[in-house]
Amino acid sequence: MAQYAVLIYERETPGGVADMPPEVMEAHRRVPERVRELGGRIVSAYATQPSATATSIRADVITDGPFIESKEALAGFFVIEADDLDQALAIGRVVPIMDGGVEVRPLIQE
Amino acid sequence: MRVAGEVGLAEECVQDAYVAALRAWARDGIPANPAAWLTTTARRKALDALRRAETLRARRRLLAEPEAYEADVAVETVPDDRLSLVFTCCHPALAREAQVALTLRLICGVSTADIAKAFLVSETTMAARITRAKKKITAARIPYRVPAPEELPERLDAVLTVIHLLFTTGHTAPSGGRLVRSELVDRAADLARMLRELMPDEPEVRGLLALLLVNDARRATRTDADGRLVLLAEQDRSQWDSDAIEEGHRLVVEALRAGGVGRFVLQAAIAALHARAPTYADTDWPQMLVLYDALSAAWQSPVVALNRAVVLAMVDGPAAALAEVAALEHAGSLAGYHYLPAVKADLLRRLGRHSEAACAYRDAWETADNEAERAFLAARRAEAASRGACGPEEGAGD
């Protein structure tokens, strides 16, 4: 098994998680079960606070906001174990996305 | 070859080694010396195969819907593993250019230098891109897996590009002594036929097959008995393969009726218009220009713009075309592409500007690597120079 980070990017809503439709929340809750069905395993998973809460450090200068400004903000990430990239992508596809996408990145392993 | 004793079996074994290689490489990473790995594997495969000659045949696998092929004996006898490998290698997790380059290198055996020429980049750049793609295959564990039928459409454009580049690399070899590398042309044509069996209703698949058929129909007349290049205008049209041209024409008509206006259908339409003209002079040049305009809209490519300039010369005269070629030269995206100075030289020659033509022929000769083309360009250069030599300063900054 290889490990992949699945990075979730979403267009942010003013109220953050509170603005998410219940069916999307429900779909998120089902993700672990879908991952198991697909033969993968979640190693760890996190959702981040809205990007307005982010603080960046660049060359010792501390600034308000995310490191990279974009339409879609990093909303959360999880680490999975999968056989190969195709399986990891299949898992990435079950993450409910309203207006953004996911990025799948292999992790460096020993 | 030495072990297998005959080309057919040797090819099969190499092919089989590719299958094994891709599986092993996806699992363990790409070996330090892939060529040696393949040779060793192929030799071992050949020994196995000689012991059990029927095994390879039994292991053949069709991409999709095998029942659809069972009735078709002709399809069963073609090496379909290769097409499935092309689809496998064109994985969407790789950049489009990397998909095509890697497939040409690993599956079709085209050299990195020739692939670089096809993409108009340096060999170093192309080698770096291929290395990067291999690294991603290993790091991200892109699996060796024949794609499911529903995955084929998203990979189709890359597969069409692979087959087309394989064909063009064989049709006019980017380097070497012969103008045509028949084995690459034939392999590309086989792949195009198999693809047509697999996806019969895709207009671009029809277009690609038509393009290959029509262009290859002129194979026998593109060089003379001594291997010298013969231009389209001077080729003996009675020697062209009229069956192939008619088949190509029918495919183009079908594709256009099905609403196909993609780059392969349009290129095939252009090739068919050339092939069905009674003489070069009697070609329907205005119609040709219309097709080139459509192709330019469907496919932004400086090579298309250069070919369109050749047609423009036939409609509006060489001076109009020369202005277009000068603009392309200024843009710089065709630097190192020997057809640019070759076209420019021909236009200058037709305008009676012989010394400038001689310079441009020299520039083309210097960048061309195919011996048949170089001989042609050298002869044209000498002819132009006899009417007005290319001075050292004239060519230098040109």
Short mmCIF file of C-alpha atoms in Angstrom, two decimals:
data_model
loop_
_atom_site.label_atom_id
_atom_site.label_comp_id
_atom_site.label_asym_id
_atom_site.label_seq_id
_atom_site.Cartn_x
_atom_site.Cartn_y
_atom_site.Cartn_z
CA MET A 1 0.00 0.00 0.00
CA ALA A 2 1.14 3.53 -0.73
CA GLN A 3 0.11 6.69 1.08
CA TYR A 4 -1.51 9.67 -0.60
CA ALA A 5 -2.63 13.04 0.68
CA VAL A 6 -6.03 14.03 -0.67
CA LEU A 7 -6.21 17.83 -0.55
CA ILE A 8 -9.70 19.30 -0.75
CA TYR A 9 -10.11 22.71 -2.36
CA GLU A 10 -13.47 24.49 -2.23
CA ARG A 11 -14.87 27.90 -2.99
CA GLU A 12 -15.50 29.34 0.45
CA THR A 13 -18.93 30.32 1.70
CA PRO A 14 -19.30 33.31 4.09
CA GLY A 15 -20.41 31.18 7.00
CA GLY A 16 -18.02 28.31 6.38
CA VAL A 17 -19.29 24.85 7.35
CA ALA A 18 -22.55 26.37 8.61
CA ASP A 19 -23.47 27.28 5.02
CA MET A 20 -22.98 23.78 3.65
CA PRO A 21 -26.17 22.09 2.49
CA PRO A 22 -27.19 19.13 4.71
CA GLU A 23 -26.91 16.65 1.82
CA VAL A 24 -23.27 17.66 1.27
CA MET A 25 -22.55 17.28 4.98
CA GLU A 26 -24.19 13.87 4.88
CA ALA A 27 -22.05 12.90 1.87
CA HIS A 28 -18.95 13.96 3.79
CA ARG A 29 -19.96 11.75 6.71
CA ARG A 30 -20.21 8.79 4.35
CA VAL A 31 -16.69 9.24 2.94
CA PRO A 32 -14.91 6.85 5.38
CA GLU A 33 -17.38 4.09 4.55
CA ARG A 34 -16.96 4.68 0.79
CA VAL A 35 -13.17 4.60 1.17
CA ARG A 36 -13.40 1.21 2.90
CA GLU A 37 -15.69 -0.07 0.13
CA LEU A 38 -13.07 0.98 -2.42
CA GLY A 39 -10.39 -1.01 -0.61
CA GLY A 40 -8.49 1.97 0.79
CA ARG A 41 -7.85 3.07 4.36
CA ILE A 42 -7.96 6.52 5.92
CA VAL A 43 -4.84 7.16 7.97
CA SER A 44 -5.92 10.58 9.23
CA ALA A 45 -8.33 13.31 8.19
CA TYR A 46 -8.71 16.99 9.02
CA ALA A 47 -10.97 19.86 8.07
CA THR A 48 -9.53 23.35 8.33
CA GLN A 49 -11.14 26.53 9.64
CA PRO A 50 -12.02 29.06 6.87
CA SER A 51 -9.04 30.66 5.10
CA ALA A 52 -9.91 33.97 6.79
CA THR A 53 -8.44 32.43 9.93
CA ALA A 54 -5.14 31.63 8.23
CA THR A 55 -1.88 33.45 8.95
CA SER A 56 1.13 33.15 6.67
CA ILE A 57 4.81 33.46 7.31
CA ARG A 58 6.94 34.39 4.34
CA ALA A 59 10.60 35.21 4.89
CA ASP A 60 9.89 35.97 8.54
CA VAL A 61 7.14 38.43 7.64
CA ILE A 62 3.83 37.47 9.16
CA THR A 63 0.75 38.38 7.14
CA ASP A 64 -2.95 37.80 7.44
CA GLY A 65 -4.50 35.28 5.05
CA PRO A 66 -3.54 32.10 3.23
CA PHE A 67 -0.09 31.59 1.69
CA ILE A 68 -1.53 31.26 -1.82
CA GLU A 69 -4.63 33.29 -2.68
CA SER A 70 -6.95 31.53 -5.08
CA LYS A 71 -10.65 31.22 -5.88
CA GLU A 72 -10.72 27.89 -4.12
CA ALA A 73 -9.24 27.56 -0.65
CA LEU A 74 -7.81 24.51 1.03
CA ALA A 75 -10.74 23.24 3.08
CA GLY A 76 -9.25 20.06 4.50
CA PHE A 77 -7.07 17.11 3.80
CA PHE A 78 -6.84 13.47 4.57
CA VAL A 79 -4.20 10.83 4.24
CA ILE A 80 -5.11 7.49 2.76
CA GLU A 81 -3.49 4.21 1.97
CA ALA A 82 -4.19 2.83 -1.50
CA ASP A 83 -2.69 0.26 -3.85
CA ASP A 84 -1.90 2.72 -6.62
CA LEU A 85 -2.82 6.08 -8.10
CA ASP A 86 -5.95 4.77 -9.84
CA GLN A 87 -7.36 3.55 -6.50
CA ALA A 88 -6.34 6.81 -4.80
CA LEU A 89 -8.11 8.78 -7.55
CA ALA A 90 -11.22 6.62 -7.17
CA ILE A 91 -11.19 7.51 -3.46
CA GLY A 92 -10.58 11.19 -4.25
CA ARG A 93 -13.70 11.11 -6.41
CA VAL A 94 -16.01 10.18 -3.51
CA VAL A 95 -15.21 13.44 -1.68
CA PRO A 96 -18.25 15.68 -2.18
CA ILE A 97 -17.16 18.88 -3.91
CA MET A 98 -19.50 21.79 -4.57
CA ASP A 99 -17.31 24.18 -6.52
CA GLY A 100 -13.67 23.19 -6.52
CA GLY A 101 -11.72 19.97 -6.68
CA VAL A 102 -9.29 17.66 -4.98
CA GLU A 103 -5.60 17.15 -5.50
CA VAL A 104 -4.06 13.73 -4.89
CA ARG A 105 -0.40 13.74 -3.91
CA PRO A 106 1.74 10.69 -3.22
CA LEU A 107 3.56 10.98 0.10
CA ILE A 108 7.27 10.34 0.40
CA GLN A 109 7.71 7.06 2.22
CA GLU A 110 10.69 5.16 3.54
CA MET B 1 16.04 -11.73 -32.85
CA ARG B 2 18.99 -14.13 -32.48
CA VAL B 3 17.10 -16.26 -30.02
CA ALA B 4 13.71 -16.09 -31.66
CA GLY B 5 15.11 -16.82 -35.13
CA GLU B 6 12.46 -14.90 -37.02
CA VAL B 7 11.17 -11.34 -36.96
CA GLY B 8 7.54 -12.13 -36.19
CA LEU B 9 8.28 -14.08 -33.06
CA ALA B 10 11.00 -11.65 -32.00
CA GLU B 11 8.55 -8.77 -32.29
CA GLU B 12 5.99 -10.65 -30.28
CA CYS B 13 8.52 -11.35 -27.59
CA VAL B 14 9.63 -7.75 -27.40
CA GLN B 15 6.00 -6.76 -27.22
CA ASP B 16 5.45 -9.26 -24.46
CA ALA B 17 8.50 -7.92 -22.69
CA TYR B 18 6.92 -4.45 -22.80
CA VAL B 19 3.81 -5.82 -21.12
CA ALA B 20 5.93 -7.48 -18.45
CA ALA B 21 8.09 -4.36 -18.14
CA LEU B 22 5.20 -2.00 -17.55
CA ARG B 23 3.79 -4.31 -14.89
CA ALA B 24 7.14 -4.71 -13.16
CA TRP B 25 8.01 -1.03 -13.46
CA ALA B 26 4.70 0.06 -12.01
CA ARG B 27 5.41 -2.27 -9.08
CA ASP B 28 9.15 -1.75 -8.55
CA GLY B 29 10.02 1.47 -10.34
CA ILE B 30 11.79 1.98 -13.65
CA PRO B 31 15.12 0.14 -13.85
CA ALA B 32 18.35 2.05 -14.41
CA ASN B 33 18.77 0.55 -17.87
CA PRO B 34 15.32 -0.12 -19.35
CA ALA B 35 16.70 -1.16 -22.76
CA ALA B 36 18.87 -3.93 -21.29
CA TRP B 37 16.01 -5.01 -19.06
CA LEU B 38 13.75 -5.30 -22.10
CA THR B 39 16.32 -7.21 -24.14
CA THR B 40 16.89 -9.67 -21.32
CA THR B 41 13.20 -10.10 -20.75
CA ALA B 42 12.52 -10.44 -24.47
CA ARG B 43 15.21 -13.12 -24.83
CA ARG B 44 13.78 -15.06 -21.94
CA LYS B 45 10.33 -14.70 -23.46
CA ALA B 46 11.63 -15.97 -26.79
CA LEU B 47 13.03 -19.11 -25.17
CA ASP B 48 9.73 -19.68 -23.37
CA ALA B 49 7.85 -19.09 -26.59
CA LEU B 50 9.94 -21.56 -28.57
CA ARG B 51 9.16 -24.19 -25.99
CA ARG B 52 5.46 -23.42 -26.02
CA ALA B 53 4.79 -21.69 -29.33
CA GLU B 54 1.07 -21.26 -28.79
CA THR B 55 1.30 -19.59 -25.39
CA LEU B 56 1.74 -16.05 -26.67
CA ARG B 57 -1.21 -16.31 -28.94
CA ALA B 58 -3.38 -17.57 -26.11
CA ARG B 59 -2.34 -14.67 -23.92
CA ARG B 60 -3.54 -12.07 -26.35
CA ARG B 61 -6.10 -9.83 -24.89
CA LEU B 62 -8.57 -7.44 -26.43
CA LEU B 63 -9.23 -4.04 -24.98
CA ALA B 64 -12.95 -4.20 -24.76
CA GLU B 65 -15.95 -6.24 -25.80
CA PRO B 66 -14.06 -9.28 -27.02
CA GLU B 67 -17.26 -10.87 -28.35
CA ALA B 68 -17.49 -8.09 -30.92
CA TYR B 69 -14.25 -9.29 -32.47
CA GLU B 70 -14.70 -13.00 -32.48
CA ALA B 71 -16.25 -13.09 -35.92
CA ASP B 72 -13.53 -10.96 -37.44
CA VAL B 73 -10.55 -13.13 -38.26
CA ALA B 74 -8.51 -10.24 -39.65
CA VAL B 75 -8.68 -8.38 -36.35
CA GLU B 76 -7.76 -11.44 -34.33
CA THR B 77 -4.51 -11.81 -36.24
CA VAL B 78 -3.26 -8.26 -35.59
CA PRO B 79 -1.20 -7.56 -32.47
CA ASP B 80 -3.86 -5.92 -30.33
CA ASP B 81 -1.68 -5.92 -27.21
CA ARG B 82 0.11 -2.95 -28.64
CA LEU B 83 -3.05 -0.85 -28.89
CA SER B 84 -4.04 -1.69 -25.34
CA LEU B 85 -0.53 -0.71 -24.22
CA VAL B 86 -0.88 2.63 -26.00
CA PHE B 87 -4.15 3.27 -24.12
CA THR B 88 -2.52 2.12 -20.88
CA CYS B 89 0.43 4.44 -21.29
CA CYS B 90 -1.80 7.43 -22.12
CA HIS B 91 -2.81 7.76 -18.45
CA PRO B 92 -4.58 11.06 -17.72
CA ALA B 93 -2.46 11.56 -14.60
CA LEU B 94 0.44 12.38 -16.92
CA ALA B 95 0.67 15.64 -18.87
CA ARG B 96 -0.61 15.19 -22.42
CA GLU B 97 2.79 15.66 -24.02
CA ALA B 98 4.35 13.24 -21.52
CA GLN B 99 1.67 10.63 -22.32
CA VAL B 100 2.48 10.87 -26.01
CA ALA B 101 6.25 11.04 -25.64
CA LEU B 102 6.41 8.16 -23.17
CA THR B 103 4.19 5.97 -25.34
CA LEU B 104 6.27 6.67 -28.43
CA ARG B 105 9.44 5.89 -26.50
CA LEU B 106 8.38 2.84 -24.50
CA ILE B 107 5.73 1.20 -26.65
CA CYS B 108 6.62 2.27 -30.18
CA GLY B 109 10.42 2.34 -29.79
CA VAL B 110 10.88 5.82 -31.30
CA SER B 111 14.16 7.44 -30.22
CA THR B 112 14.11 10.38 -27.81
CA ALA B 113 15.87 12.49 -30.47
CA ASP B 114 13.13 11.79 -33.04
CA ILE B 115 10.37 12.46 -30.48
CA ALA B 116 12.07 15.76 -29.64
CA LYS B 117 11.99 16.67 -33.36
CA ALA B 118 8.28 15.88 -33.55
CA PHE B 119 7.60 18.25 -30.65
CA LEU B 120 10.04 20.88 -31.94
CA VAL B 121 12.07 20.84 -28.73
CA SER B 122 15.69 19.91 -28.01
CA GLU B 123 16.61 16.33 -27.22
CA THR B 124 17.73 17.38 -23.73
CA THR B 125 14.35 18.98 -23.03
CA MET B 126 12.49 15.91 -24.25
CA ALA B 127 14.74 13.55 -22.28
CA ALA B 128 14.03 15.61 -19.15
CA ARG B 129 10.26 15.48 -19.79
CA ILE B 130 10.35 11.71 -20.24
CA THR B 131 12.41 11.31 -17.07
CA ARG B 132 9.96 13.50 -15.16
CA ALA B 133 7.03 11.40 -16.40
CA LYS B 134 8.78 8.18 -15.38
CA LYS B 135 9.44 9.64 -11.94
CA LYS B 136 5.77 10.48 -11.54
CA ILE B 137 4.79 6.96 -12.59
CA THR B 138 6.97 5.59 -9.83
CA ALA B 139 6.27 8.20 -7.13
CA ALA B 140 2.51 8.30 -7.62
CA ARG B 141 2.33 4.57 -8.43
CA ILE B 142 0.47 4.95 -11.70
CA PRO B 143 -0.58 1.36 -12.28
CA TYR B 144 -0.22 -0.78 -15.37
CA ARG B 145 -3.85 -1.42 -16.12
CA VAL B 146 -5.75 -1.70 -19.37
CA PRO B 147 -8.41 1.02 -19.12
CA ALA B 148 -12.10 0.10 -18.94
CA PRO B 149 -14.24 0.92 -21.99
CA GLU B 150 -15.69 4.05 -20.34
CA GLU B 151 -12.16 5.36 -19.80
CA LEU B 152 -11.22 5.16 -23.49
CA PRO B 153 -12.77 8.45 -24.71
CA GLU B 154 -10.74 10.65 -22.33
CA ARG B 155 -7.56 8.95 -23.56
CA LEU B 156 -8.52 8.98 -27.23
CA ASP B 157 -6.96 12.28 -28.23
CA ALA B 158 -3.57 11.28 -26.83
CA VAL B 159 -3.84 7.88 -28.55
CA LEU B 160 -4.68 9.55 -31.88
CA THR B 161 -1.68 11.84 -31.43
CA VAL B 162 0.61 8.89 -30.68
CA ILE B 163 -0.48 7.02 -33.80
CA HIS B 164 -0.21 10.14 -35.95
CA LEU B 165 3.29 10.98 -34.71
CA LEU B 166 4.35 7.36 -35.15
CA PHE B 167 3.14 7.61 -38.74
CA THR B 168 4.80 10.95 -39.49
CA THR B 169 8.08 9.72 -37.97
CA GLY B 170 7.94 6.84 -40.44
CA HIS B 171 6.50 8.80 -43.38
CA THR B 172 9.39 11.29 -43.39
CA ALA B 173 12.06 9.99 -41.05
CA PRO B 174 13.43 12.89 -38.96
CA SER B 175 16.95 11.48 -39.35
CA GLY B 176 18.85 8.76 -41.18
CA GLY B 177 19.45 7.78 -44.78
CA ARG B 178 15.99 6.70 -45.92
CA LEU B 179 13.06 9.04 -46.45
CA VAL B 180 10.52 6.46 -45.27
CA ARG B 181 10.74 4.03 -42.36
CA SER B 182 8.19 1.52 -43.59
CA GLU B 183 7.99 -0.45 -40.35
CA LEU B 184 6.78 2.62 -38.42
CA VAL B 185 4.29 3.57 -41.13
CA ASP B 186 2.88 0.04 -41.22
CA ARG B 187 2.67 -0.18 -37.44
CA ALA B 188 0.83 3.16 -37.28
CA ALA B 189 -1.58 2.01 -39.99
CA ASP B 190 -2.24 -1.25 -38.11
CA LEU B 191 -2.93 0.68 -34.91
CA ALA B 192 -5.27 3.06 -36.73
CA ARG B 193 -7.18 0.10 -38.20
CA MET B 194 -7.50 -1.53 -34.78
CA LEU B 195 -8.65 1.74 -33.27
CA ARG B 196 -11.31 2.01 -35.96
CA GLU B 197 -12.54 -1.49 -35.03
CA LEU B 198 -12.59 -0.47 -31.38
CA MET B 199 -14.27 2.93 -31.79
CA PRO B 200 -15.97 2.83 -35.20
CA ASP B 201 -18.18 5.89 -34.74
CA GLU B 202 -15.61 8.44 -33.59
CA PRO B 203 -15.13 10.97 -36.43
CA GLU B 204 -11.53 11.68 -35.45
CA VAL B 205 -10.70 7.96 -35.56
CA ARG B 206 -12.09 7.82 -39.10
CA GLY B 207 -10.16 11.00 -39.87
CA LEU B 208 -6.87 9.60 -38.62
CA LEU B 209 -7.22 6.34 -40.54
CA ALA B 210 -8.14 8.29 -43.68
CA LEU B 211 -5.17 10.61 -43.23
CA LEU B 212 -2.76 7.70 -42.91
CA LEU B 213 -4.25 5.80 -45.86
CA VAL B 214 -4.21 8.77 -48.21
CA ASN B 215 -0.73 9.98 -47.30
CA ASP B 216 0.75 6.51 -47.45
CA ALA B 217 -0.91 5.87 -50.83
CA ARG B 218 1.88 7.98 -52.32
CA ARG B 219 4.72 5.98 -50.72
CA ALA B 220 6.03 4.41 -53.94
CA THR B 221 6.35 7.77 -55.74
CA ARG B 222 7.90 9.91 -53.03
CA THR B 223 11.43 8.88 -53.95
CA ASP B 224 12.92 7.86 -57.29
CA ALA B 225 14.84 4.66 -58.04
CA ASP B 226 17.95 6.16 -56.42
CA GLY B 227 16.14 7.14 -53.21
CA ARG B 228 16.02 10.81 -54.21
CA LEU B 229 13.12 12.95 -53.00
CA VAL B 230 10.35 13.63 -55.55
CA LEU B 231 8.08 16.59 -54.76
CA LEU B 232 4.29 16.21 -54.69
CA ALA B 233 4.04 18.33 -57.85
CA GLU B 234 6.30 15.92 -59.75
CA GLN B 235 5.07 12.57 -58.44
CA ASP B 236 3.60 10.05 -60.89
CA ARG B 237 -0.06 10.10 -59.83
CA SER B 238 -0.85 6.99 -61.87
CA GLN B 239 1.33 5.04 -59.42
CA TRP B 240 -0.61 6.12 -56.35
CA ASP B 241 -2.65 3.47 -54.51
CA SER B 242 -6.10 4.51 -55.75
CA ASP B 243 -7.94 1.97 -53.55
CA ALA B 244 -6.38 3.44 -50.42
CA ILE B 245 -7.17 6.97 -51.61
CA GLU B 246 -10.82 6.08 -52.27
CA GLU B 247 -11.13 4.33 -48.89
CA GLY B 248 -9.65 7.41 -47.23
CA HIS B 249 -12.00 9.70 -49.14
CA ARG B 250 -15.03 7.62 -48.07
CA LEU B 251 -13.91 7.80 -44.44
CA VAL B 252 -13.53 11.57 -44.67
CA VAL B 253 -17.02 11.96 -46.14
CA GLU B 254 -18.48 9.72 -43.40
CA ALA B 255 -16.65 11.66 -40.70
CA LEU B 256 -17.76 15.04 -42.06
CA ARG B 257 -21.36 13.77 -42.25
CA ALA B 258 -21.08 12.65 -38.62
CA GLY B 259 -20.15 16.23 -37.73
CA GLY B 260 -16.42 15.75 -37.45
CA VAL B 261 -14.45 18.96 -37.85
CA GLY B 262 -11.51 17.99 -35.67
CA ARG B 263 -7.89 18.28 -36.72
CA PHE B 264 -7.55 14.72 -38.05
CA VAL B 265 -10.72 14.85 -40.17
CA LEU B 266 -9.66 18.19 -41.62
CA GLN B 267 -6.09 17.06 -42.31
CA ALA B 268 -7.50 13.97 -43.99
CA ALA B 269 -9.85 16.14 -46.08
CA ILE B 270 -6.82 18.17 -47.21
CA ALA B 271 -4.80 15.05 -48.01
CA ALA B 272 -7.73 13.53 -49.94
CA LEU B 273 -8.21 16.72 -51.96
CA HIS B 274 -4.53 16.58 -52.95
CA ALA B 275 -4.69 12.88 -53.73
CA ARG B 276 -7.81 13.06 -55.90
CA ALA B 277 -6.68 16.04 -57.99
CA PRO B 278 -5.80 15.03 -61.58
CA THR B 279 -2.56 17.05 -61.50
CA TYR B 280 -0.81 19.30 -59.00
CA ALA B 281 -1.71 22.41 -61.02
CA ASP B 282 -5.35 21.30 -61.23
CA THR B 283 -5.69 20.92 -57.47
CA ASP B 284 -8.65 22.87 -56.09
CA TRP B 285 -6.45 25.44 -54.32
CA PRO B 286 -9.26 27.80 -53.19
CA GLN B 287 -11.05 24.82 -51.56
CA MET B 288 -7.71 23.76 -50.06
CA LEU B 289 -7.35 27.22 -48.48
CA VAL B 290 -10.88 26.95 -47.01
CA LEU B 291 -9.91 23.61 -45.42
CA TYR B 292 -6.69 25.09 -44.06
CA ASP B 293 -8.62 27.99 -42.54
CA ALA B 294 -10.92 25.49 -40.81
CA LEU B 295 -7.91 23.48 -39.65
CA SER B 296 -6.22 26.62 -38.28
CA ALA B 297 -9.40 27.36 -36.30
CA ALA B 298 -9.59 23.79 -34.95
CA TRP B 299 -5.91 23.48 -34.16
CA GLN B 300 -3.60 26.37 -33.31
CA SER B 301 -0.31 25.18 -34.72
CA PRO B 302 2.54 27.08 -36.37
CA VAL B 303 3.13 24.02 -38.59
CA VAL B 304 -0.44 24.32 -39.91
CA ALA B 305 0.14 28.04 -40.50
CA LEU B 306 3.28 27.22 -42.51
CA ASN B 307 1.46 24.64 -44.64
CA ARG B 308 -1.37 27.09 -45.15
CA ALA B 309 1.20 29.58 -46.51
CA VAL B 310 2.19 27.03 -49.17
CA VAL B 311 -1.44 26.86 -50.29
CA LEU B 312 -1.81 30.62 -50.10
CA ALA B 313 1.08 30.88 -52.57
CA MET B 314 -0.99 28.86 -55.07
CA VAL B 315 -4.06 31.08 -54.58
CA ASP B 316 -2.64 34.58 -54.03
CA GLY B 317 0.93 34.15 -55.27
CA PRO B 318 4.32 33.62 -53.59
CA ALA B 319 4.68 37.23 -52.36
CA ALA B 320 1.56 36.98 -50.14
CA ALA B 321 2.78 33.65 -48.78
CA LEU B 322 6.28 35.01 -48.13
CA ALA B 323 4.81 37.67 -45.83
CA GLU B 324 3.07 34.94 -43.79
CA VAL B 325 6.28 32.88 -43.61
CA ALA B 326 8.24 35.95 -42.50
CA ALA B 327 5.70 36.51 -39.69
CA LEU B 328 6.09 32.88 -38.58
CA GLU B 329 9.85 33.22 -38.69
CA HIS B 330 9.62 36.36 -36.57
CA ALA B 331 7.36 34.60 -34.03
CA GLY B 332 10.17 32.09 -33.50
CA SER B 333 8.08 29.06 -32.56
CA LEU B 334 9.38 27.13 -35.59
CA ALA B 335 13.07 27.76 -34.89
CA GLY B 336 15.02 24.67 -35.90
CA TYR B 337 12.13 23.37 -38.06
CA HIS B 338 13.80 22.91 -41.45
CA TYR B 339 10.55 23.14 -43.43
CA LEU B 340 10.32 26.85 -42.57
CA PRO B 341 13.49 27.89 -44.46
CA ALA B 342 12.67 25.26 -47.12
CA VAL B 343 9.27 26.85 -47.82
CA LYS B 344 10.79 30.33 -47.67
CA ALA B 345 13.49 29.27 -50.13
CA ASP B 346 10.94 27.91 -52.58
CA LEU B 347 8.87 31.12 -52.43
CA LEU B 348 11.99 33.26 -52.97
CA ARG B 349 13.01 31.03 -55.89
CA ARG B 350 9.60 31.51 -57.49
CA LEU B 351 9.94 35.29 -57.02
CA GLY B 352 13.31 35.18 -58.82
CA ARG B 353 15.19 36.24 -55.66
CA HIS B 354 17.85 33.57 -56.23
CA SER B 355 20.62 34.68 -53.86
CA GLU B 356 18.16 34.94 -50.94
CA ALA B 357 16.72 31.56 -51.96
CA ALA B 358 20.22 30.05 -51.90
CA CYS B 359 20.68 31.33 -48.33
CA ALA B 360 17.34 29.90 -47.21
CA TYR B 361 18.09 26.53 -48.85
CA ARG B 362 21.38 26.51 -46.97
CA ASP B 363 19.57 27.21 -43.66
CA ALA B 364 17.13 24.37 -44.38
CA TRP B 365 19.96 22.01 -45.38
CA GLU B 366 21.79 22.78 -42.14
CA THR B 367 18.79 21.92 -39.93
CA ALA B 368 17.53 18.86 -41.85
CA ASP B 369 18.75 15.45 -40.65
CA ASN B 370 17.19 13.14 -43.23
CA GLU B 371 19.70 12.31 -45.99
CA ALA B 372 17.11 12.21 -48.80
CA GLU B 373 15.83 15.64 -47.82
CA ARG B 374 19.35 17.02 -47.40
CA ALA B 375 20.32 15.83 -50.89
CA PHE B 376 17.23 17.52 -52.33
CA LEU B 377 17.93 20.77 -50.49
CA ALA B 378 21.60 20.73 -51.52
CA ALA B 379 20.62 20.34 -55.20
CA ARG B 380 18.09 23.18 -54.97
CA ARG B 381 20.65 25.34 -53.20
CA ALA B 382 23.26 24.74 -55.92
CA GLU B 383 20.71 25.56 -58.62
CA ALA B 384 19.70 28.83 -56.90
CA ALA B 385 23.32 29.73 -56.13
CA SER B 386 24.25 29.35 -59.82
CA ARG B 387 21.84 32.21 -60.53
CA GLY B 388 22.78 34.32 -57.50
CA ALA B 389 25.13 33.19 -54.76
CA CYS B 390 24.35 33.48 -51.07
CA GLY B 391 26.91 35.93 -49.71
CA PRO B 392 28.29 35.20 -46.24
CA GLU B 393 26.67 38.29 -44.68
CA GLU B 394 23.31 37.79 -46.34
CA GLY B 395 22.70 34.42 -44.75
CA ALA B 396 24.26 35.15 -41.39
CA GLY B 397 21.59 37.40 -39.94
CA ASP B 398 18.68 35.94 -41.90
#
